[in-house]
Coordinates of C-alpha atoms in Angstrom, one line a residue:
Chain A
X1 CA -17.7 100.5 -111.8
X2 CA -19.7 103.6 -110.5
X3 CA -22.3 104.9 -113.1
X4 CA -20.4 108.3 -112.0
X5 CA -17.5 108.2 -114.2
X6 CA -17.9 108.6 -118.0
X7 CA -15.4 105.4 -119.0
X8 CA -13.8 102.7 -117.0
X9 CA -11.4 103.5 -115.1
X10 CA -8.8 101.3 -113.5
X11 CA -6.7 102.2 -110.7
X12 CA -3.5 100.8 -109.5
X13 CA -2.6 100.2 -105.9
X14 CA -0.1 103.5 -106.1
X15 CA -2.3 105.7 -107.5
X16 CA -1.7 105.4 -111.2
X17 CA -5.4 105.8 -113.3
X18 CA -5.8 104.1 -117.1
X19 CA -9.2 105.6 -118.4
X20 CA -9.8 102.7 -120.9
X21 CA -11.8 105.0 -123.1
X22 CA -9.5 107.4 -124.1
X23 CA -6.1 105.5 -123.1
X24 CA -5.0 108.3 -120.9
X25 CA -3.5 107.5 -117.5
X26 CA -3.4 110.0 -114.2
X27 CA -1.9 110.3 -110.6
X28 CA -3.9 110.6 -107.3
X29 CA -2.3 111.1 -104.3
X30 CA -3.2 109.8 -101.8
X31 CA -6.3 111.6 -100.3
X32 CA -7.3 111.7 -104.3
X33 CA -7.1 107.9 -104.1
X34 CA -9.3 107.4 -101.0
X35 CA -12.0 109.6 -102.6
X36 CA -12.0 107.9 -106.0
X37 CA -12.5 104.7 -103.6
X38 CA -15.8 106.0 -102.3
X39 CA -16.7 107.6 -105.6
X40 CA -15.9 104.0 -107.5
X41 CA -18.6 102.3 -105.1
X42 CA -20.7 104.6 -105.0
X43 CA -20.6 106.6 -102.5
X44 CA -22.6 109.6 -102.5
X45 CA -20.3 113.4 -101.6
X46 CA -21.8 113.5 -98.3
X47 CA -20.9 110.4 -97.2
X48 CA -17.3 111.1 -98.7
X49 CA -17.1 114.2 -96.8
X50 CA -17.9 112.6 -93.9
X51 CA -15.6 110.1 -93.9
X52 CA -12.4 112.2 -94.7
X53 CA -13.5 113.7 -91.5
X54 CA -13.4 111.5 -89.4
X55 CA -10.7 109.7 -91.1
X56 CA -8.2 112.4 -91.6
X57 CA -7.0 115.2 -89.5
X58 CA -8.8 117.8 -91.3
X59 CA -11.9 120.4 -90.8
X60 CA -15.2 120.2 -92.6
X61 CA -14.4 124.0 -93.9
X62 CA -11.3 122.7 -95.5
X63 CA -12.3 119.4 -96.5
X64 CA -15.6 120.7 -98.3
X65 CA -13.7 123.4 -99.9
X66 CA -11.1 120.7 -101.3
X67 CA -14.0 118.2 -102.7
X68 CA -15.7 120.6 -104.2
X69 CA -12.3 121.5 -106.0
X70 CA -11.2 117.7 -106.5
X71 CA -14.9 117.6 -108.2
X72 CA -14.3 120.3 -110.2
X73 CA -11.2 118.9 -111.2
X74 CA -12.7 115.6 -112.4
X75 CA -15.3 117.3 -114.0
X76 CA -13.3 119.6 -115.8
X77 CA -10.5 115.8 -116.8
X78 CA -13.9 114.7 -118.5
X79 CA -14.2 111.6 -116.0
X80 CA -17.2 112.5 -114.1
X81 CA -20.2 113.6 -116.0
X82 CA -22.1 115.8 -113.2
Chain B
X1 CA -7.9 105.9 -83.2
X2 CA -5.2 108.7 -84.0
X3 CA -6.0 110.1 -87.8
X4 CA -4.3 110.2 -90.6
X5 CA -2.7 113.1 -91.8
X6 CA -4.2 115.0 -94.6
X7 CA -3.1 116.5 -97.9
X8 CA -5.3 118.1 -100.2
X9 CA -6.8 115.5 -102.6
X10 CA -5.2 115.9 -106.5
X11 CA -5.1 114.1 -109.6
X12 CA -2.6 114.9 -112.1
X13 CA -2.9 114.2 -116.3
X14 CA 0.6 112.5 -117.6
X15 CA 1.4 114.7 -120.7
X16 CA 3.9 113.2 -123.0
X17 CA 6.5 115.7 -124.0
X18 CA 6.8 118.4 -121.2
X19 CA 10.0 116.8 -119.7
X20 CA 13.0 116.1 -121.4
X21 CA 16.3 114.8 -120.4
X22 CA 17.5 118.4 -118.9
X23 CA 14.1 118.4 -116.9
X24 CA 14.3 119.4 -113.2
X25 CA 12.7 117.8 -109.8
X26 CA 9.3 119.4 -108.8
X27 CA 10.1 121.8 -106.2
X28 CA 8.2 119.5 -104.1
X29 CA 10.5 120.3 -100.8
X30 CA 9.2 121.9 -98.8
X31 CA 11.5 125.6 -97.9
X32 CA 10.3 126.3 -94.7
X33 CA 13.1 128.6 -93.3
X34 CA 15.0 131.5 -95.3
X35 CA 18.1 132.8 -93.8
X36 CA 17.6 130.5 -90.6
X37 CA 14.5 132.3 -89.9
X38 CA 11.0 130.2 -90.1
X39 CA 8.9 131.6 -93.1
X40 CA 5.7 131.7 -91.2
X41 CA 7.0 134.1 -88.1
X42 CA 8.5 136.3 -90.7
X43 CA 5.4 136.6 -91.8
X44 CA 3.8 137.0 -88.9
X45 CA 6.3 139.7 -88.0
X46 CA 6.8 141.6 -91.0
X47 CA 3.5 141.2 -93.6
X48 CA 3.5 139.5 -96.5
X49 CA 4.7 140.3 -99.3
X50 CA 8.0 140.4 -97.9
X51 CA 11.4 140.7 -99.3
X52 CA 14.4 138.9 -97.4
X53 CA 17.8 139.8 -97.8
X54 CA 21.0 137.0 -96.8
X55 CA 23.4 139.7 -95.7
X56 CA 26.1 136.9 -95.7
X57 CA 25.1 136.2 -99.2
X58 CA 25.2 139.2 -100.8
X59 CA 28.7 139.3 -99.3
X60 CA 29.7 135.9 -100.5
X61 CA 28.5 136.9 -104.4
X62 CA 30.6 139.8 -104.2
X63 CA 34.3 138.6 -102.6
X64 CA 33.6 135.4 -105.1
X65 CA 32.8 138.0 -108.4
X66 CA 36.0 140.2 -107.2
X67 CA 38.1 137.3 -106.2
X68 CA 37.6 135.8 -109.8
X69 CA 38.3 139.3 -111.7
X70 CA 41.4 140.6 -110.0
X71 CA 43.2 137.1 -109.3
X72 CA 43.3 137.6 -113.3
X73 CA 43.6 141.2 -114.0
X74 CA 45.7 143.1 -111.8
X75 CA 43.7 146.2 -110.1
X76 CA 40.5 145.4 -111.0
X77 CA 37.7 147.5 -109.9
X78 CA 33.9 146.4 -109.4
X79 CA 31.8 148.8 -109.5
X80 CA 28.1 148.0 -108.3
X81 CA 25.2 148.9 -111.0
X82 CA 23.0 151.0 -108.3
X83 CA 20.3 150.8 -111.1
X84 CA 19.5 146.7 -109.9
X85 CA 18.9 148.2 -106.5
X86 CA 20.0 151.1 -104.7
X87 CA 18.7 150.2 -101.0
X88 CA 21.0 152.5 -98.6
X89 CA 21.6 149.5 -96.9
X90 CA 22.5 147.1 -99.6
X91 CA 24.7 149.7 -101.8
X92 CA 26.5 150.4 -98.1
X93 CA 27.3 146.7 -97.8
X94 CA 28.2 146.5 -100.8
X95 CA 30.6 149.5 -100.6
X96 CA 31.8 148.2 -96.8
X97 CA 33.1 145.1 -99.4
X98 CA 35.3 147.6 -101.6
X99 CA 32.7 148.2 -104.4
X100 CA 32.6 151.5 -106.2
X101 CA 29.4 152.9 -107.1
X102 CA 27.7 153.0 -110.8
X103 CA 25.1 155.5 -110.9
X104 CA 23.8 156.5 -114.0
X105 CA 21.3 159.5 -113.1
X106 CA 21.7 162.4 -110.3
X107 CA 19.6 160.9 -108.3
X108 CA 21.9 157.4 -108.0
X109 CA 24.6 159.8 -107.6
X110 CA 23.4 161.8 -104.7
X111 CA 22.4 158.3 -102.9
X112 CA 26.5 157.3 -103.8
X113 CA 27.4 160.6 -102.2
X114 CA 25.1 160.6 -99.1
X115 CA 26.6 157.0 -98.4
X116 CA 30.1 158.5 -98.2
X117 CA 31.1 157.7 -101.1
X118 CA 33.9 160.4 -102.8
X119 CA 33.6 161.7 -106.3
X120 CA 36.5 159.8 -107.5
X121 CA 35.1 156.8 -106.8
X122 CA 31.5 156.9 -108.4
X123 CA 31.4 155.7 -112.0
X124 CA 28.6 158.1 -114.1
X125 CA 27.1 156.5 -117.3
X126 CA 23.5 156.7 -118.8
X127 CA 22.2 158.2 -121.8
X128 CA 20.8 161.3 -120.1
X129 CA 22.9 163.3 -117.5
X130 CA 22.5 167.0 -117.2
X131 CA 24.6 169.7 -116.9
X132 CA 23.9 170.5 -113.6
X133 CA 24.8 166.9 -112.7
X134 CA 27.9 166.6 -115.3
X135 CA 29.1 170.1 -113.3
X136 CA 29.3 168.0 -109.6
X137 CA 30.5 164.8 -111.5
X138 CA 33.8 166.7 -112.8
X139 CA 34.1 168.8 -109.7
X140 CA 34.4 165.2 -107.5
X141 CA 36.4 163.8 -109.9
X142 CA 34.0 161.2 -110.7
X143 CA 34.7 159.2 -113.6
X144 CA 32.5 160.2 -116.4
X145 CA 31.9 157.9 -119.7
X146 CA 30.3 160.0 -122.5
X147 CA 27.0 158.7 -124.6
X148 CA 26.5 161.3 -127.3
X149 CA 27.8 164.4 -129.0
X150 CA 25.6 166.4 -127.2
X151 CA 27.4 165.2 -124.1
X152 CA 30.6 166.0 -125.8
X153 CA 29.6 169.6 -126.5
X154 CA 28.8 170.5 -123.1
X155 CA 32.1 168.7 -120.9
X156 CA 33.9 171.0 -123.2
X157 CA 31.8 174.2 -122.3
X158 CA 32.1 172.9 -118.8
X159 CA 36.1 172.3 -119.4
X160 CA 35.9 176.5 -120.3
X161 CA 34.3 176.9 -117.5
X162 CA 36.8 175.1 -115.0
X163 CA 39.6 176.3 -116.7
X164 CA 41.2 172.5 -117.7
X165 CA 41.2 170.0 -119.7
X166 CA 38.7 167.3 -118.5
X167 CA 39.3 163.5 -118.5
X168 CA 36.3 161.5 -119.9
X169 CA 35.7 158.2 -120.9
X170 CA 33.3 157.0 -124.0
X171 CA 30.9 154.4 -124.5
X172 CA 31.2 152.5 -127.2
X173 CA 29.0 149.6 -128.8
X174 CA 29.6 146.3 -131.5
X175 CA 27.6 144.3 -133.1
X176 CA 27.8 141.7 -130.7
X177 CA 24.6 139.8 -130.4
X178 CA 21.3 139.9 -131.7
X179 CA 19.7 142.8 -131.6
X180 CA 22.7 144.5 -131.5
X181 CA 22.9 147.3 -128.8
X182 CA 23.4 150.3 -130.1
X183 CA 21.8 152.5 -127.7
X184 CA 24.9 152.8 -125.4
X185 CA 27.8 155.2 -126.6
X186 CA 28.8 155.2 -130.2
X187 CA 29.2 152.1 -132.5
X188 CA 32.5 150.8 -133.8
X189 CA 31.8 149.0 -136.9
X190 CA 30.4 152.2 -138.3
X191 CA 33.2 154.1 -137.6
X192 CA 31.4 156.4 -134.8
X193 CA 33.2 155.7 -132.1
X194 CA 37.2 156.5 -134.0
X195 CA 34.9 159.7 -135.4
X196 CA 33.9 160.9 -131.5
X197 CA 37.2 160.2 -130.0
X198 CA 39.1 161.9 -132.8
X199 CA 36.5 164.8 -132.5
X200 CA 37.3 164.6 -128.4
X201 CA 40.8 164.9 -129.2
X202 CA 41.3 167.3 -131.7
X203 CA 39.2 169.8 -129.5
X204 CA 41.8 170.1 -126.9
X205 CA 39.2 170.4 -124.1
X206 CA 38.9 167.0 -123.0
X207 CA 41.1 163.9 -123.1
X208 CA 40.1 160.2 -123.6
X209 CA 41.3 158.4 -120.8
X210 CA 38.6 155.4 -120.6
X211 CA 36.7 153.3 -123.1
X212 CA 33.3 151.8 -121.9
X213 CA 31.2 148.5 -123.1
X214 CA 28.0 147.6 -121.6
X215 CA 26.8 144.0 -124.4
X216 CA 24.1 144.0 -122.4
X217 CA 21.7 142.2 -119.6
X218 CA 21.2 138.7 -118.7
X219 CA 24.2 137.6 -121.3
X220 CA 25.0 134.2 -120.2
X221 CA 27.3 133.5 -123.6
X222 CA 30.8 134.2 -122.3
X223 CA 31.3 134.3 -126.1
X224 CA 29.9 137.4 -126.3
X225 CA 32.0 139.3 -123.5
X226 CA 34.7 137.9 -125.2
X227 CA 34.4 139.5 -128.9
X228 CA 33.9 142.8 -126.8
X229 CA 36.9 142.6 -125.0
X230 CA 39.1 141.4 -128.1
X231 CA 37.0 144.4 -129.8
X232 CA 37.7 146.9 -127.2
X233 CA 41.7 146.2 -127.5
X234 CA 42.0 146.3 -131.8
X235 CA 40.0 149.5 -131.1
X236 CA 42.5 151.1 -128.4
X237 CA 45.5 149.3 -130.9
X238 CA 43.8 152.1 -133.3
X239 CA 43.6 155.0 -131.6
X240 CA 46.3 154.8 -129.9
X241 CA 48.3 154.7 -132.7
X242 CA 46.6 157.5 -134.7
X243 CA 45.4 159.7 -131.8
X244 CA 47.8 158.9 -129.5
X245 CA 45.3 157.8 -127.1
X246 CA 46.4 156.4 -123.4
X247 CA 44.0 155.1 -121.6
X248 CA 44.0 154.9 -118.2
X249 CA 41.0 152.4 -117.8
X250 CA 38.5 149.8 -119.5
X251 CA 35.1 149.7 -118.3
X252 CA 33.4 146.2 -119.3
X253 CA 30.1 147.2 -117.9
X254 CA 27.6 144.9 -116.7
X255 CA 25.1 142.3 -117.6
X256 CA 26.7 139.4 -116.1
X257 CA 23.8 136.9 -115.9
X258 CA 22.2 135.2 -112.2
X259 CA 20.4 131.8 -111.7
X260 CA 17.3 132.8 -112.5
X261 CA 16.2 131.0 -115.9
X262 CA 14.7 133.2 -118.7
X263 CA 11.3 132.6 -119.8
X264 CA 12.3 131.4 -123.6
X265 CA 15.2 129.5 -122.8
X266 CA 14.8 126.1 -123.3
X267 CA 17.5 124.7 -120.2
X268 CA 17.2 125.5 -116.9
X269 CA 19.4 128.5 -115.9
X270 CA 21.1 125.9 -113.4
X271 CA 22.9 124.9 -116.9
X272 CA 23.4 127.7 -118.7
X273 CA 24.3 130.3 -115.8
X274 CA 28.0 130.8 -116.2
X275 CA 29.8 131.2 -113.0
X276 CA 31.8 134.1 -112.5
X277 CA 35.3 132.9 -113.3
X278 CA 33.9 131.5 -116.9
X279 CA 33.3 135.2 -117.2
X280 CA 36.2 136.7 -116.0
X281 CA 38.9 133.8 -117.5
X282 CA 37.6 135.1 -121.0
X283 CA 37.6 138.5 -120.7
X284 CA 40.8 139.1 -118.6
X285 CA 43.6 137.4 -120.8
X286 CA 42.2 139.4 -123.8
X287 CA 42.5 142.5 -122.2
X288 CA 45.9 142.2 -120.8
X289 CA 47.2 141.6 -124.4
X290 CA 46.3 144.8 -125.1
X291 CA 48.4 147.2 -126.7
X292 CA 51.1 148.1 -123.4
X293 CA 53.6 147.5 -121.4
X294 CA 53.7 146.8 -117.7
X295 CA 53.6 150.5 -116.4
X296 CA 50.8 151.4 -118.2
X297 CA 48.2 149.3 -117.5
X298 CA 44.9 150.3 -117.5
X299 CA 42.7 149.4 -114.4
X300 CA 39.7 147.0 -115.5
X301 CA 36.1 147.9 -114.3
X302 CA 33.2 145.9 -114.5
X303 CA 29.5 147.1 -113.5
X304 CA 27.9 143.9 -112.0
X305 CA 24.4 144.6 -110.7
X306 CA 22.1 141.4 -111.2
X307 CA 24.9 139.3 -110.1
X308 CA 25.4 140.3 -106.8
X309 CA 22.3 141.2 -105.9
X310 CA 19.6 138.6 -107.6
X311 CA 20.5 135.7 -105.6
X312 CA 20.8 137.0 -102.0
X313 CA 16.9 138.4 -102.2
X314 CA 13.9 136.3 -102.0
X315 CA 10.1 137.1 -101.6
X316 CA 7.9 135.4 -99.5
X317 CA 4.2 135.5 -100.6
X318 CA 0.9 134.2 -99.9
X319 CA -1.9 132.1 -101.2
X320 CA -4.9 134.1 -101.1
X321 CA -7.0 132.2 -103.4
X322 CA -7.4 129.4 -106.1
X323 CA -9.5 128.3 -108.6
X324 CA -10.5 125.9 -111.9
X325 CA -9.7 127.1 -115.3
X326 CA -11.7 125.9 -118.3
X327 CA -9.6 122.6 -119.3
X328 CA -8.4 121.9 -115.5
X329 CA -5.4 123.7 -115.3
X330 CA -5.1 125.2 -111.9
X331 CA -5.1 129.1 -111.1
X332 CA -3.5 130.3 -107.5
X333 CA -3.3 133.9 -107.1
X334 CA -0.8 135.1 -104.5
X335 CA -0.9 139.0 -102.2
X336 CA 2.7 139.8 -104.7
X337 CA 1.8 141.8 -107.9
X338 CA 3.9 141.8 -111.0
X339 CA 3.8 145.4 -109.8
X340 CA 6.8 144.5 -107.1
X341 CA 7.7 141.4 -109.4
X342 CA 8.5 143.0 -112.7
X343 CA 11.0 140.6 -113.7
X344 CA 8.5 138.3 -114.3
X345 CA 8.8 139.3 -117.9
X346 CA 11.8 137.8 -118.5
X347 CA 12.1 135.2 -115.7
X348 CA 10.5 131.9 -114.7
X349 CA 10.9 132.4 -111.5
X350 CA 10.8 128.7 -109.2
X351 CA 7.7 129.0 -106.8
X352 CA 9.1 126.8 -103.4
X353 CA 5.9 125.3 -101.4
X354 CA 6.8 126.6 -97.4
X355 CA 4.5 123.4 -95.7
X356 CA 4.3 119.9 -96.3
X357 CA 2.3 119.0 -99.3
X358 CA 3.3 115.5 -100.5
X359 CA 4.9 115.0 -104.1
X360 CA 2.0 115.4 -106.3
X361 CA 2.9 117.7 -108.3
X362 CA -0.2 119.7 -110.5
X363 CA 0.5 122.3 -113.5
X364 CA -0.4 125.9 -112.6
X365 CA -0.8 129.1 -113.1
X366 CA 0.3 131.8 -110.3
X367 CA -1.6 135.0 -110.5
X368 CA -0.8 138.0 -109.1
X369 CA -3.3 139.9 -107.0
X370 CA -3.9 143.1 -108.9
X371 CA -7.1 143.2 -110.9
X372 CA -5.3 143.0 -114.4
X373 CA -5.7 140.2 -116.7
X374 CA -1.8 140.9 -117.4
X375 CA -0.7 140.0 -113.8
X376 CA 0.6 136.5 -114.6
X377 CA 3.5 135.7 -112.2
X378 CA 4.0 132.5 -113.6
X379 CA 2.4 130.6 -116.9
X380 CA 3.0 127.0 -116.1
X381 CA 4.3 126.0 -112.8
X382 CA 4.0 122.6 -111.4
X383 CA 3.4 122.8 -108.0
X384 CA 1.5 120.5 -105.2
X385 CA -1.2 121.2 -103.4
X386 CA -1.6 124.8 -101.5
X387 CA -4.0 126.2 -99.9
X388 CA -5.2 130.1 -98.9
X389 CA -2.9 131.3 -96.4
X390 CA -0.2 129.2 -96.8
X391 CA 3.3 130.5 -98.0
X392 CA 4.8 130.4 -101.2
X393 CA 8.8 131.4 -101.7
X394 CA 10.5 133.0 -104.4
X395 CA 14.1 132.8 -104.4
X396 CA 16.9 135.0 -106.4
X397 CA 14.6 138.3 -107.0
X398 CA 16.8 141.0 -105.9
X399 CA 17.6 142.2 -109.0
X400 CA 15.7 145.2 -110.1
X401 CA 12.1 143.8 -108.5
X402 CA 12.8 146.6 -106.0
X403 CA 14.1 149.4 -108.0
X404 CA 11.9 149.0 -110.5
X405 CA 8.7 148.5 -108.3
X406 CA 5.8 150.4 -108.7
X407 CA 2.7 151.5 -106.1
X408 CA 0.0 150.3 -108.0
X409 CA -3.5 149.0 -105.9
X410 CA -1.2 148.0 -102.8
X411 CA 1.4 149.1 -100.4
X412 CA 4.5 147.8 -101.2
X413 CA 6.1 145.4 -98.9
X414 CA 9.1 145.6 -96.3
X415 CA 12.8 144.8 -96.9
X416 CA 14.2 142.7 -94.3
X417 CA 18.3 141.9 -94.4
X418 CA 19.3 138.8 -92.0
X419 CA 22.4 139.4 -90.7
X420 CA 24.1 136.4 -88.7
X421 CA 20.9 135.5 -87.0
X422 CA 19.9 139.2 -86.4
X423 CA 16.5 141.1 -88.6
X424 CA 17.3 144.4 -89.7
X425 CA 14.8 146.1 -91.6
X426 CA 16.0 147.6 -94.4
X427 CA 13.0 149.3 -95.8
X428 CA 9.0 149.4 -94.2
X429 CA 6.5 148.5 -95.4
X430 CA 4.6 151.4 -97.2
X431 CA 1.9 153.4 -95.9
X432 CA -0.9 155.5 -97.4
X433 CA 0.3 158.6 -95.8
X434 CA 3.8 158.1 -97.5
X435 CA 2.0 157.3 -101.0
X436 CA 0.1 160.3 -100.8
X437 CA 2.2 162.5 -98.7
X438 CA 3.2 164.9 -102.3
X439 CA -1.0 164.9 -103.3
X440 CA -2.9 168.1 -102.6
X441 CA -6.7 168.7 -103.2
X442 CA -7.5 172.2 -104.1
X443 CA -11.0 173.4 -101.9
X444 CA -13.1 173.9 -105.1
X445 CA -12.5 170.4 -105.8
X446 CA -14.2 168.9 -102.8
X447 CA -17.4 171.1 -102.1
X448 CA -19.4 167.7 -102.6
X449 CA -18.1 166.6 -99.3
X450 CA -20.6 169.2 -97.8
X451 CA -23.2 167.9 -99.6
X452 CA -22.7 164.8 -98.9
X453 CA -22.5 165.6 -95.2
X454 CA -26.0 166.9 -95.1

């Protein structure tokens, strides 16, 4: 588990997130799921960014604009800390 | 390798208790064409905001309305409420359909009678008509329906003045739901409305030949239009026997409700909507018990405005921008104000993605994009991911969003009608000439501009 997020998380293979801390469970789709991948081992955001690049049909522009909100996001859910 | 294709990454909290058994899908499919046409060339074509008319629908809504009326009452009228929208073009379909006109200003009449329409077939209600206008209403032998004794006292001075006795019919209200209206006409559990017609017939100068109901807007209990019409027949039973009252019509107004669903109701308006023959099944067999035989029957109106027009109109809008709330929840903001969306105080309008954007579904709220805090377009929408520039649709807004529209911050956006595969426009897009075409600055005003020159 990445020092990242603030409890454990588990994720099953469909995208369904238990945060065993305060027993409540999420969704990712798909693109979510492939990030909280690289998060969960530690990946640092550039290294994430990079690989949705060149992993998915997608621009830097766009893709930077969408971690940054997918960040946010988690930040704002309580399960990242930074 | 070939890449995969991409959808904006989301994660989505499970709340317990925000569905329930009468919940409806996400509107996670995609709408990418409206009225055959793609979404993003109309667009590209005609600016965004953009309001797009079905032609075929709007024709549909009102053979199915008068279909469901006069299969039950004999010689029923409809008369369209201009007041929901009184677009030339969509008035002049609606008229090429059989409608009559309902105007309830001089200014709705004058756009009745520049569309061809004769006197005698325009319906005039509303609180407030002038003299002027009542003058041209009675000289076209338009049906009037009177709102007040002040109305009262002036048709008779205009009744001196022509030299006849002049037909009218009057409003009248129950206590039908809750709050009552009581604005329209003259109430019937108080005894106003026997008091005005009695006053009306004992002057000799005009003669009661209609009564008029309007229960109200967005009624969608059939319960209600029922209790008027069985109200509306005790009362004629009354006054025909003691003022020898014959009425000639019945005027059920308007206020039939669309499928748009309200913003406290607790179902979906996909449930509650009734369709028009629910509507017309209880009001028709009440009022042909009504208190005559079979050669004086009197012709049944009805004023339908939001349902003919609300369904056939969407608006196409655009993301322009999004952003975190504190707690998470997702803001958009769209180019359509509430300024060209008023309705979006009483509706929860659906919000249909045009593109692609998977299933994920994320709870949001849609701004509008004037600077007010009060442009909210929608509280709580769950909608997947979108981003700035792409399309958002909003069906079943042709109801008064037009009419009702006001320039605020932007220029208001086109009207488009689809006809069988062919774009008319039905209205331009504003421009800043037109907006400011009736302002004038006096000289003495602008002798900064010289300064400001140097």
């Amino acid at each position: 588990m990445s020092e990242i997020f603030s409890s454990e998380l588990t994720m099953s293979k469909n995208g369904f997130l238990f945060d065993h801390g305060s027993g409540l469970t999420y969704t990712l789709n798909a693109t979510g799921q492939f990030i909280f991948h690289l998060l969960e081992s530690g990946k640092k955001s550039t290294h994430i960014l990079e690989k949705l690049i060149t992993e998915f049909d997608v621009t830097e522009d766009t893709a930077r604009k969408d971690l940054d909100d997918f960040y946010r996001q988690l930040k704002e859910l309580g399960l990242i800390e930074q | 390798m070939e890449k995969k294709s991409y959808v904006k990454p989301t994660i989505v909290r499970h709340s317990i208790g925000v569905m329930n058994k009468y919940g409806r899908p996400p509107a996670t499919v995609p709408m990418s064409r409206l009225a055959g046409f793609d979404v993003k060339e109309l667009v590209a074509q005609y600016g965004s905001p953009l309001y797009v008319l079905s032609v075929n629908q709007l024709r549909q809504q009102y053979q199915n309305l008068f279909r469901a009326f006069s299969t039950r009452y004999p010689g029923t009228r409809v008369a369209y409420s201009y007041k929901t929208n009184y677009l030339k073009a969509i008035c002049s379909i609606l008229h090429s359909e059989g409608a009559w006109a309902e105007v309830v200003s001089g200014f709705e009449y004058d756009i009745a009678r520049d569309l061809d329409m004769p006197g005698d077939k325009i319906i005039f209600n509303g609180p407030y008509k002038t003299r002027e206008e009542l003058t041209r209403a009675f000289t076209e032998g338009a049906m009037v329906n009177l709102d007040n004794y002040d109305e009262i006292q002036v048709c008779e001075g205009l009744a001196d003045e022509m030299g006849k006795k002049l037909p009218v019919g009057v409003r009248v209200n129950m206590d039908l739901n809750n709050p009552p209206w009581h604005k329209f006409g003259f109430n019937i559990e108080a005894g106003h409305a026997y008091e005005a017609v009695k006053r009306i017939q004992t002057g000799g100068k005009l003669d009661v030949t209609g009564l008029h109901i309007h229960v109200g807007t967005y009624v969608d209990d059939v319960n209600i239009y029922a209790a008027a019409a069985r109200g509306l027949v005790s009362f004629y039973t009354y006054i025909k026997e003691q003022l020898g009252v014959r009425l000639k019509y019945w005027d059920m107004g308007g206020g039939y409700a669309s499928h748009n669903t309200l913003n406290w109701a607790w179902q979906s308006a996909e449930y509650t909507c009734p369709t028009v023959d629910q509507y017309a099944e209880v009001i028709c067999p009440i009022l042909l018990n009504g208190p005559f035989g079979s050669g004086d029957v009197p012709k049944l109106f009805i004023e339908p405005g939001r349902a003919l027009v609300d369904e056939p109109i969407s608006m196409i809008t655009t993301v322009v921008a999004q952003k975190r709330l504190p707690g998470g929840k997702r803001g958009v903001i769209v180019d359509a104000g509430m300024n060209v969306l008023s309705s979006v105080q009483w509706y929860n309008y659906n919000f249909q993605t045009v593109q692609d954007s998977g299933v994920t579904v994320e709870d949001t709220i849609l701004y509008g994009g004037l600077c007010m805090n009060i442009d909210v377009l929608r509280q709580s929408a769950a909608l997947p991911p979108v981003r700035r520039g792409e399309h958002l649709v909003i069906p079943h807004v042709g109801a008064y969003n037009i009419s009702q529209s006001w320039q605020f911050i932007y220029l208001r956006p086109a009207v488009i009608a689809v006809d069988d595969g062919k774009i008319h426009v039905i209205k331009s897009r504003e421009t800043r000439d037109y907006v400011q075409k009736m302002e004038q600055v006096p000289d003495e005003f602008q002798t900064y501009r010289t300064v400001n020159r140097k």
